[in-house]
Short mmCIF file of C-alpha atoms in Angstrom, two decimals:
data_model
loop_
_atom_site.label_atom_id
_atom_site.label_comp_id
_atom_site.label_asym_id
_atom_site.label_seq_id
_atom_site.Cartn_x
_atom_site.Cartn_y
_atom_site.Cartn_z
CA MET A 60 -28.78 -3.35 -26.65
CA TYR A 61 -26.41 -0.80 -25.10
CA PHE A 62 -23.40 -2.55 -26.64
CA GLU A 63 -25.15 -2.98 -30.00
CA GLU A 64 -25.98 0.74 -30.04
CA ILE A 65 -22.30 1.71 -29.67
CA GLY A 66 -21.25 -0.61 -32.48
CA LEU A 67 -20.31 -3.84 -30.72
CA LYS A 68 -21.67 -7.24 -31.68
CA TYR A 69 -22.99 -8.60 -28.36
CA ILE A 70 -23.01 -12.32 -27.54
CA GLY A 71 -24.26 -13.53 -24.20
CA PRO A 72 -24.69 -13.98 -21.42
CA ILE A 73 -23.09 -17.44 -21.57
CA ASP A 74 -22.04 -19.92 -18.89
CA GLY A 75 -18.35 -19.36 -18.24
CA HIS A 76 -18.01 -22.81 -16.69
CA ASN A 77 -19.22 -24.62 -19.81
CA ILE A 78 -16.01 -25.15 -21.78
CA GLU A 79 -17.69 -26.62 -24.85
CA GLU A 80 -20.11 -23.72 -25.12
CA LEU A 81 -17.26 -21.25 -24.70
CA GLU A 82 -15.26 -22.89 -27.49
CA THR A 83 -18.29 -22.77 -29.80
CA ILE A 84 -18.91 -19.09 -29.07
CA PHE A 85 -15.25 -18.17 -29.56
CA ARG A 86 -15.18 -19.90 -32.93
CA LYS A 87 -18.27 -17.98 -34.04
CA ALA A 88 -16.86 -14.69 -32.74
CA LYS A 89 -13.62 -15.29 -34.62
CA ASN A 90 -15.51 -15.28 -37.90
CA ILE A 91 -17.50 -12.09 -37.25
CA ASP A 92 -15.87 -9.21 -39.12
CA GLU A 93 -16.68 -6.50 -36.56
CA PRO A 94 -15.95 -5.74 -32.88
CA VAL A 95 -17.39 -8.44 -30.63
CA LEU A 96 -18.21 -8.36 -26.92
CA ILE A 97 -18.70 -11.78 -25.28
CA HIS A 98 -20.52 -11.57 -21.95
CA VAL A 99 -19.39 -14.49 -19.78
CA VAL A 100 -20.94 -15.26 -16.38
CA THR A 101 -18.85 -17.15 -13.82
CA LYS A 102 -19.24 -17.97 -10.13
CA LYS A 103 -16.29 -17.24 -7.85
CA GLY A 104 -15.07 -20.45 -6.23
CA LYS A 105 -17.09 -22.63 -8.62
CA GLY A 106 -16.80 -26.34 -7.81
CA TYR A 107 -15.68 -25.94 -4.20
CA LYS A 108 -18.60 -25.49 -1.78
CA PHE A 109 -16.76 -23.44 0.84
CA ALA A 110 -15.28 -21.07 -1.74
CA GLU A 111 -18.67 -20.59 -3.39
CA GLU A 112 -20.22 -19.70 -0.03
CA ASN A 113 -17.33 -17.43 1.05
CA PRO A 114 -15.82 -15.98 -2.13
CA ASP A 115 -14.05 -13.06 -0.39
CA LYS A 116 -12.50 -15.38 2.19
CA PHE A 117 -11.03 -17.55 -0.57
CA HIS A 118 -9.94 -14.71 -2.88
CA GLY A 119 -6.26 -14.88 -1.93
CA VAL A 120 -6.10 -17.97 0.22
CA SER A 121 -3.29 -19.45 2.28
CA LYS A 122 -3.17 -23.02 3.60
CA PHE A 123 -6.60 -24.51 4.34
CA ASN A 124 -8.31 -27.81 5.21
CA LYS A 125 -10.03 -28.96 2.02
CA GLU A 126 -12.49 -31.14 3.97
CA THR A 127 -13.79 -28.37 6.24
CA GLY A 128 -12.79 -25.22 4.35
CA GLU A 129 -11.08 -23.90 7.47
CA ILE A 130 -8.23 -21.55 6.61
CA THR A 131 -5.06 -21.86 8.65
CA LYS A 132 -4.08 -18.44 9.90
CA ALA A 133 -0.99 -17.37 11.75
CA ASN A 134 -1.61 -16.14 15.27
CA ASN A 135 0.25 -12.92 14.67
CA GLY A 136 -1.61 -9.88 13.42
CA SER A 137 -1.00 -7.79 10.36
CA TYR A 138 -0.63 -4.18 9.35
CA SER A 139 -4.05 -4.34 7.67
CA LYS A 140 -5.65 -5.55 10.91
CA THR A 141 -3.83 -2.90 12.93
CA PHE A 142 -5.03 -0.24 10.48
CA GLY A 143 -8.64 -1.45 10.72
CA ASN A 144 -8.67 -1.61 14.51
CA THR A 145 -7.01 1.79 14.87
CA LEU A 146 -9.44 3.41 12.44
CA LEU A 147 -12.37 1.96 14.42
CA ASN A 148 -11.00 3.50 17.59
CA LEU A 149 -10.41 6.89 15.95
CA ALA A 150 -13.89 6.85 14.36
CA SER A 151 -15.49 6.41 17.78
CA LYS A 152 -13.97 9.76 18.78
CA ASN A 153 -14.53 11.63 15.51
CA ASN A 154 -17.80 11.39 13.61
CA LYS A 155 -16.29 13.16 10.59
CA LEU A 156 -14.09 10.17 9.81
CA ILE A 157 -15.15 8.30 6.64
CA ALA A 158 -13.71 5.04 5.25
CA ILE A 159 -13.58 4.31 1.52
CA SER A 160 -12.78 1.02 -0.22
CA ALA A 161 -12.52 0.05 -3.88
CA ALA A 162 -14.00 -3.46 -3.57
CA MET A 163 -11.41 -4.52 -0.97
CA PRO A 164 -12.99 -4.09 2.50
CA ASP A 165 -11.68 -7.44 3.77
CA GLY A 166 -8.17 -7.15 2.35
CA THR A 167 -7.63 -3.67 3.71
CA GLY A 168 -9.00 -4.39 7.20
CA LEU A 169 -12.23 -2.37 6.87
CA LYS A 170 -14.75 -5.18 7.34
CA GLU A 171 -15.47 -4.41 11.00
CA PHE A 172 -15.63 -0.69 10.26
CA SER A 173 -18.28 -1.35 7.59
CA LYS A 174 -20.37 -3.25 10.14
CA LYS A 175 -20.07 -0.77 12.98
CA TYR A 176 -20.35 2.40 10.88
CA PRO A 177 -22.34 1.48 7.76
CA ASP A 178 -23.30 5.11 7.17
CA ARG A 179 -19.65 6.15 7.20
CA PHE A 180 -18.30 3.38 5.00
CA PHE A 181 -18.41 3.45 1.19
CA ASP A 182 -17.36 0.67 -1.17
CA VAL A 183 -17.26 2.25 -4.62
CA GLY A 184 -16.34 -0.98 -6.41
CA ILE A 185 -13.34 -1.48 -8.66
CA ALA A 186 -13.06 2.23 -9.46
CA GLU A 187 -10.01 3.70 -7.75
CA GLY A 188 -10.13 6.94 -9.72
CA HIS A 189 -13.70 7.52 -8.61
CA ALA A 190 -12.76 6.66 -5.01
CA VAL A 191 -10.20 9.48 -4.99
CA SER A 192 -12.58 12.00 -6.58
CA PHE A 193 -15.29 10.91 -4.14
CA ALA A 194 -12.85 11.49 -1.24
CA SER A 195 -12.17 14.95 -2.67
CA GLY A 196 -15.87 15.84 -2.48
CA LEU A 197 -16.14 14.58 1.08
CA ALA A 198 -13.08 16.57 2.15
CA ARG A 199 -14.51 19.73 0.58
CA GLN A 200 -17.56 19.28 2.81
CA GLY A 201 -15.52 19.00 6.01
CA TYR A 202 -15.27 15.23 6.35
CA ILE A 203 -12.01 13.31 6.81
CA PRO A 204 -11.99 10.55 4.18
CA VAL A 205 -9.58 7.63 4.52
CA PHE A 206 -9.09 5.69 1.30
CA ALA A 207 -7.63 2.25 2.07
CA VAL A 208 -6.16 0.79 -1.11
CA TYR A 209 -3.46 -1.59 -2.30
CA SER A 210 -0.42 0.26 -3.60
CA THR A 211 -0.60 -1.30 -7.06
CA PHE A 212 -4.25 -0.26 -7.48
CA LEU A 213 -3.67 3.35 -6.44
CA GLN A 214 -1.68 3.73 -9.68
CA ARG A 215 -5.02 3.83 -11.50
CA ALA A 216 -5.91 7.10 -9.77
CA TYR A 217 -2.75 9.08 -10.44
CA ASP A 218 -4.51 11.92 -12.26
CA GLN A 219 -7.20 12.25 -9.59
CA ILE A 220 -4.59 12.37 -6.81
CA ILE A 221 -2.94 15.34 -8.49
CA HIS A 222 -5.95 17.32 -9.71
CA ASP A 223 -8.73 16.43 -7.29
CA ILE A 224 -6.71 16.20 -4.05
CA ALA A 225 -3.19 17.67 -4.09
CA LEU A 226 -3.91 20.72 -6.25
CA GLN A 227 -6.64 21.75 -3.81
CA ASN A 228 -4.58 20.70 -0.78
CA LEU A 229 -7.48 18.71 0.65
CA HIS A 230 -7.33 16.67 3.84
CA VAL A 231 -7.55 13.15 2.41
CA ILE A 232 -5.73 10.19 3.96
CA PHE A 233 -4.36 7.47 1.69
CA ALA A 234 -3.82 4.22 3.61
CA ILE A 235 -1.58 2.41 1.13
CA ASP A 236 -1.62 -1.30 1.91
CA ARG A 237 0.59 -3.98 0.27
CA ALA A 238 3.42 -1.51 -0.29
CA GLY A 239 6.68 -3.03 -1.50
CA ILE A 240 7.03 -6.66 -2.50
CA VAL A 241 3.87 -8.71 -1.95
CA GLY A 242 5.24 -12.17 -2.72
CA ASN A 243 3.14 -14.75 -4.46
CA ASP A 244 0.62 -12.31 -5.95
CA GLY A 245 3.35 -11.56 -8.45
CA GLU A 246 4.34 -8.81 -10.86
CA THR A 247 0.95 -7.12 -11.17
CA HIS A 248 0.49 -6.69 -7.42
CA HIS A 249 3.91 -5.55 -6.19
CA GLY A 250 3.65 -2.08 -4.68
CA ILE A 251 7.13 -0.94 -5.63
CA PHE A 252 6.31 2.24 -7.52
CA ASP A 253 4.24 4.32 -5.08
CA LEU A 254 7.13 6.31 -3.61
CA SER A 255 8.26 7.21 -7.13
CA TYR A 256 4.91 8.37 -8.44
CA LEU A 257 3.84 10.15 -5.25
CA SER A 258 7.04 11.84 -4.08
CA HIS A 259 7.04 14.62 -6.70
CA ILE A 260 3.40 15.69 -6.11
CA PRO A 261 3.18 19.07 -4.31
CA ASN A 262 1.33 19.31 -0.97
CA LEU A 263 1.40 15.52 -0.42
CA THR A 264 2.98 14.20 2.80
CA ILE A 265 4.38 10.65 2.65
CA MET A 266 5.00 8.47 5.72
CA ALA A 267 5.88 4.85 6.50
CA PRO A 268 5.87 3.13 9.92
CA LYS A 269 8.70 0.91 11.13
CA ASP A 270 6.23 -1.39 12.92
CA ALA A 271 2.53 -1.82 13.67
CA ASN A 272 2.64 0.37 16.78
CA GLU A 273 4.04 3.24 14.79
CA LEU A 274 1.27 2.76 12.21
CA GLU A 275 -1.23 3.50 14.98
CA LYS A 276 0.60 6.71 15.84
CA MET A 277 0.82 7.77 12.22
CA LEU A 278 -2.89 7.26 11.67
CA GLU A 279 -3.68 9.41 14.68
CA PHE A 280 -1.25 12.03 13.39
CA SER A 281 -2.83 11.97 9.93
CA ILE A 282 -6.32 12.65 11.33
CA ASN A 283 -5.05 15.92 12.79
CA HIS A 284 -2.92 16.83 9.77
CA ASN A 285 -3.97 19.57 7.37
CA GLY A 286 -3.67 18.47 3.75
CA PRO A 287 -3.28 15.24 1.76
CA ILE A 288 -1.23 12.53 3.44
CA ALA A 289 -0.19 9.00 2.50
CA ILE A 290 0.85 6.21 4.86
CA ARG A 291 2.37 3.17 3.15
CA TYR A 292 2.78 -0.19 4.88
CA PRO A 293 3.59 -3.74 3.76
CA ARG A 294 1.61 -6.93 3.45
CA ASP A 295 3.93 -8.73 5.87
CA GLY A 296 2.63 -10.11 9.13
CA TYR A 297 2.76 -8.17 12.35
CA VAL A 298 6.27 -6.93 13.06
CA GLU A 299 7.45 -6.85 16.64
CA THR A 300 7.90 -3.41 18.14
CA LEU A 301 11.45 -2.38 17.32
CA LYS A 302 11.66 0.14 20.12
CA ASP A 303 9.24 1.04 22.86
CA ASN A 304 9.32 4.71 21.98
CA SER A 305 7.01 7.41 23.24
CA MET A 306 8.51 9.95 20.84
CA PRO A 307 5.48 11.54 19.15
CA ILE A 308 5.12 11.79 15.40
CA LYS A 309 6.12 15.28 14.30
CA ILE A 310 5.98 16.56 10.75
CA CYS A 311 9.30 16.17 8.95
CA LYS A 312 11.05 14.52 11.92
CA ALA A 313 13.01 11.29 11.60
CA GLU A 314 13.82 9.04 14.55
CA ILE A 315 17.31 8.01 15.61
CA LEU A 316 16.79 4.41 16.72
CA GLN A 317 20.43 3.80 17.54
CA GLU A 318 23.37 6.16 17.76
CA GLY A 319 26.70 5.27 16.17
CA LYS A 320 29.86 6.75 14.71
CA ASP A 321 30.94 4.61 11.72
CA ILE A 322 28.00 4.16 9.33
CA SER A 323 24.57 5.75 9.00
CA ILE A 324 21.83 3.37 7.86
CA ILE A 325 18.61 4.91 6.64
CA GLY A 326 15.49 2.75 6.55
CA PHE A 327 11.95 3.64 5.60
CA GLY A 328 9.04 1.54 6.78
CA LYS A 329 9.77 -2.20 6.80
CA THR A 330 13.44 -1.71 5.86
CA VAL A 331 14.14 -0.23 9.30
CA LEU A 332 13.97 -3.83 10.56
CA THR A 333 16.56 -4.78 7.95
CA ALA A 334 18.79 -1.97 9.19
CA THR A 335 18.64 -3.24 12.77
CA LYS A 336 19.54 -6.76 11.63
CA ILE A 337 22.57 -5.46 9.72
CA SER A 338 23.83 -3.60 12.77
CA LYS A 339 23.65 -6.79 14.85
CA ILE A 340 25.56 -8.84 12.26
CA ARG A 341 28.43 -6.35 11.87
CA LYS A 342 29.46 -6.00 15.48
CA ASP A 343 32.82 -4.57 14.43
CA LYS A 344 31.11 -1.43 13.22
CA SER A 345 29.19 1.26 15.07
CA PHE A 346 25.94 1.91 13.19
CA GLU A 347 23.64 4.89 13.49
CA ILE A 348 20.14 3.74 12.51
CA ILE A 349 17.71 6.32 11.17
CA ASN A 350 14.00 5.55 10.97
CA LEU A 351 13.12 8.07 8.28
CA ARG A 352 9.35 8.15 9.04
CA PHE A 353 8.79 10.89 6.44
CA LEU A 354 9.96 10.76 2.85
CA LYS A 355 8.17 14.03 2.21
CA PRO A 356 8.91 16.42 3.77
CA LEU A 357 12.40 15.01 4.32
CA ASP A 358 14.20 15.57 7.62
CA LYS A 359 17.32 16.99 6.00
CA GLU A 360 18.77 18.29 9.26
CA THR A 361 18.82 14.91 11.05
CA ILE A 362 20.12 13.04 7.99
CA LEU A 363 22.94 15.49 7.21
CA LYS A 364 24.02 15.68 10.84
CA SER A 365 24.35 11.89 10.98
CA ILE A 366 26.10 11.50 7.63
CA ARG A 367 28.57 14.29 8.30
CA LYS A 368 29.49 12.50 11.50
CA THR A 369 29.89 8.97 10.11
CA LYS A 370 31.01 9.85 6.54
CA ASN A 371 29.31 6.63 5.38
CA VAL A 372 25.68 5.98 4.52
CA ILE A 373 23.60 2.97 3.50
CA VAL A 374 20.04 3.55 2.25
CA ILE A 375 17.52 0.70 2.06
CA GLU A 376 14.00 0.92 0.62
CA ASP A 377 11.34 -1.45 -0.73
CA ASN A 378 10.60 0.62 -3.82
CA VAL A 379 12.26 0.79 -7.23
CA ILE A 380 15.66 2.48 -7.24
CA ASN A 381 14.46 5.53 -9.17
CA GLY A 382 12.37 8.26 -7.59
CA GLY A 383 12.05 7.05 -4.00
CA VAL A 384 14.15 7.25 -0.84
CA CYS A 385 17.47 6.48 -2.57
CA THR A 386 16.91 9.29 -5.05
CA ALA A 387 15.97 11.73 -2.28
CA ILE A 388 19.13 10.95 -0.27
CA LYS A 389 21.35 11.10 -3.39
CA ASP A 390 20.01 14.55 -4.14
CA LEU A 391 20.44 15.65 -0.53
CA ILE A 392 24.12 14.68 -0.25
CA SER A 393 25.14 15.52 -3.81
CA ASN A 394 27.17 18.53 -2.64
CA GLU A 395 28.65 16.85 0.44
CA LYS A 396 32.35 16.00 0.31
CA ASP A 397 34.09 12.74 1.25
CA ILE A 398 30.87 10.77 1.78
CA LYS A 399 30.70 7.11 0.81
CA ALA A 400 27.21 5.89 -0.04
CA LYS A 401 25.53 2.62 -0.98
CA TYR A 402 21.94 2.35 -2.14
CA PHE A 403 19.74 -0.74 -1.96
CA ALA A 404 16.34 -0.87 -3.67
CA TYR A 405 14.59 -2.89 -6.35
CA PRO A 406 16.09 -2.60 -9.84
CA ASP A 407 14.47 -0.72 -12.69
CA GLU A 408 12.52 -3.74 -13.86
CA PHE A 409 9.39 -5.75 -13.06
CA ILE A 410 9.96 -8.17 -10.19
CA LYS A 411 8.98 -11.77 -10.83
CA HIS A 412 6.49 -13.93 -8.97
CA GLY A 413 7.84 -15.51 -5.78
CA SER A 414 7.76 -15.43 -2.01
CA THR A 415 8.72 -12.23 -0.20
CA PRO A 416 11.95 -13.70 1.26
CA GLU A 417 12.97 -14.83 -2.24
#
């Protein structure tokens, strides 16, 4: 009756797996000269026993044995798993730490956290805007909320990030999973806009780890930070440690991974690995590799010192070309003389479905 009261013709609930019934209903709805709401009930994984019993497990599935339902998983870890394990460890030391999910506890690595700390875990459902406002309320009361969310879904909460978090400079941590290209999930799930829509928001700190070990350090840093902070990391499997570095995470400080004199390469997050590969291929050049670590605030001193030395810079990011790392570096060196620069990012267009290497 709720739908009828607000002026919608309600039909349902109907069996979403009964094609003939659906066709009949759609034909009837087509001939109704008023707004129509058709309530369709479906079962996730319908027709495959193992998927019906474990719908979350089969939500975005890789290779599996159809006879047993056993999913083949790579032995390496993932950023999501590293995030989840690190947050568990930090929560054991700090009872103010709260985890928030928007219907994605498994995908974001929070499943174990939800089991161990059920009173400190909140799944608000598919309501990212509410998740951010909810985190705002928790932060106002002295808690440290961590909202783990896919990059593409955080777009839904843009207004709340600005008004409910950044404007009040509240200590909320955004763990932005699936940043950059996500491969076969396609155009709707690529996280290639977050740097652009977050980088101009006042008070918000933005970080990205070069590998899983650095993600652990950044999470620990973010717990002790004062104010809103975002850590973005990719879907890709566990990346080997690029450098066994004990250098602590310091606000606005980049890391020089390799010193050189000919070309400065700036990477942010996963593209630091790309930078190291380039330096190995071009052995005739001496590359200085900068792990940016922070997009905001930007380590202008380290970047300018390197570029003024090499007179050449390459910037690589897994975000669209406008508004992210490339834009920040362009602005920074706009008044520098005799600097040659090349910028590599995703074009100003929607990226098609395909594997990440493609």
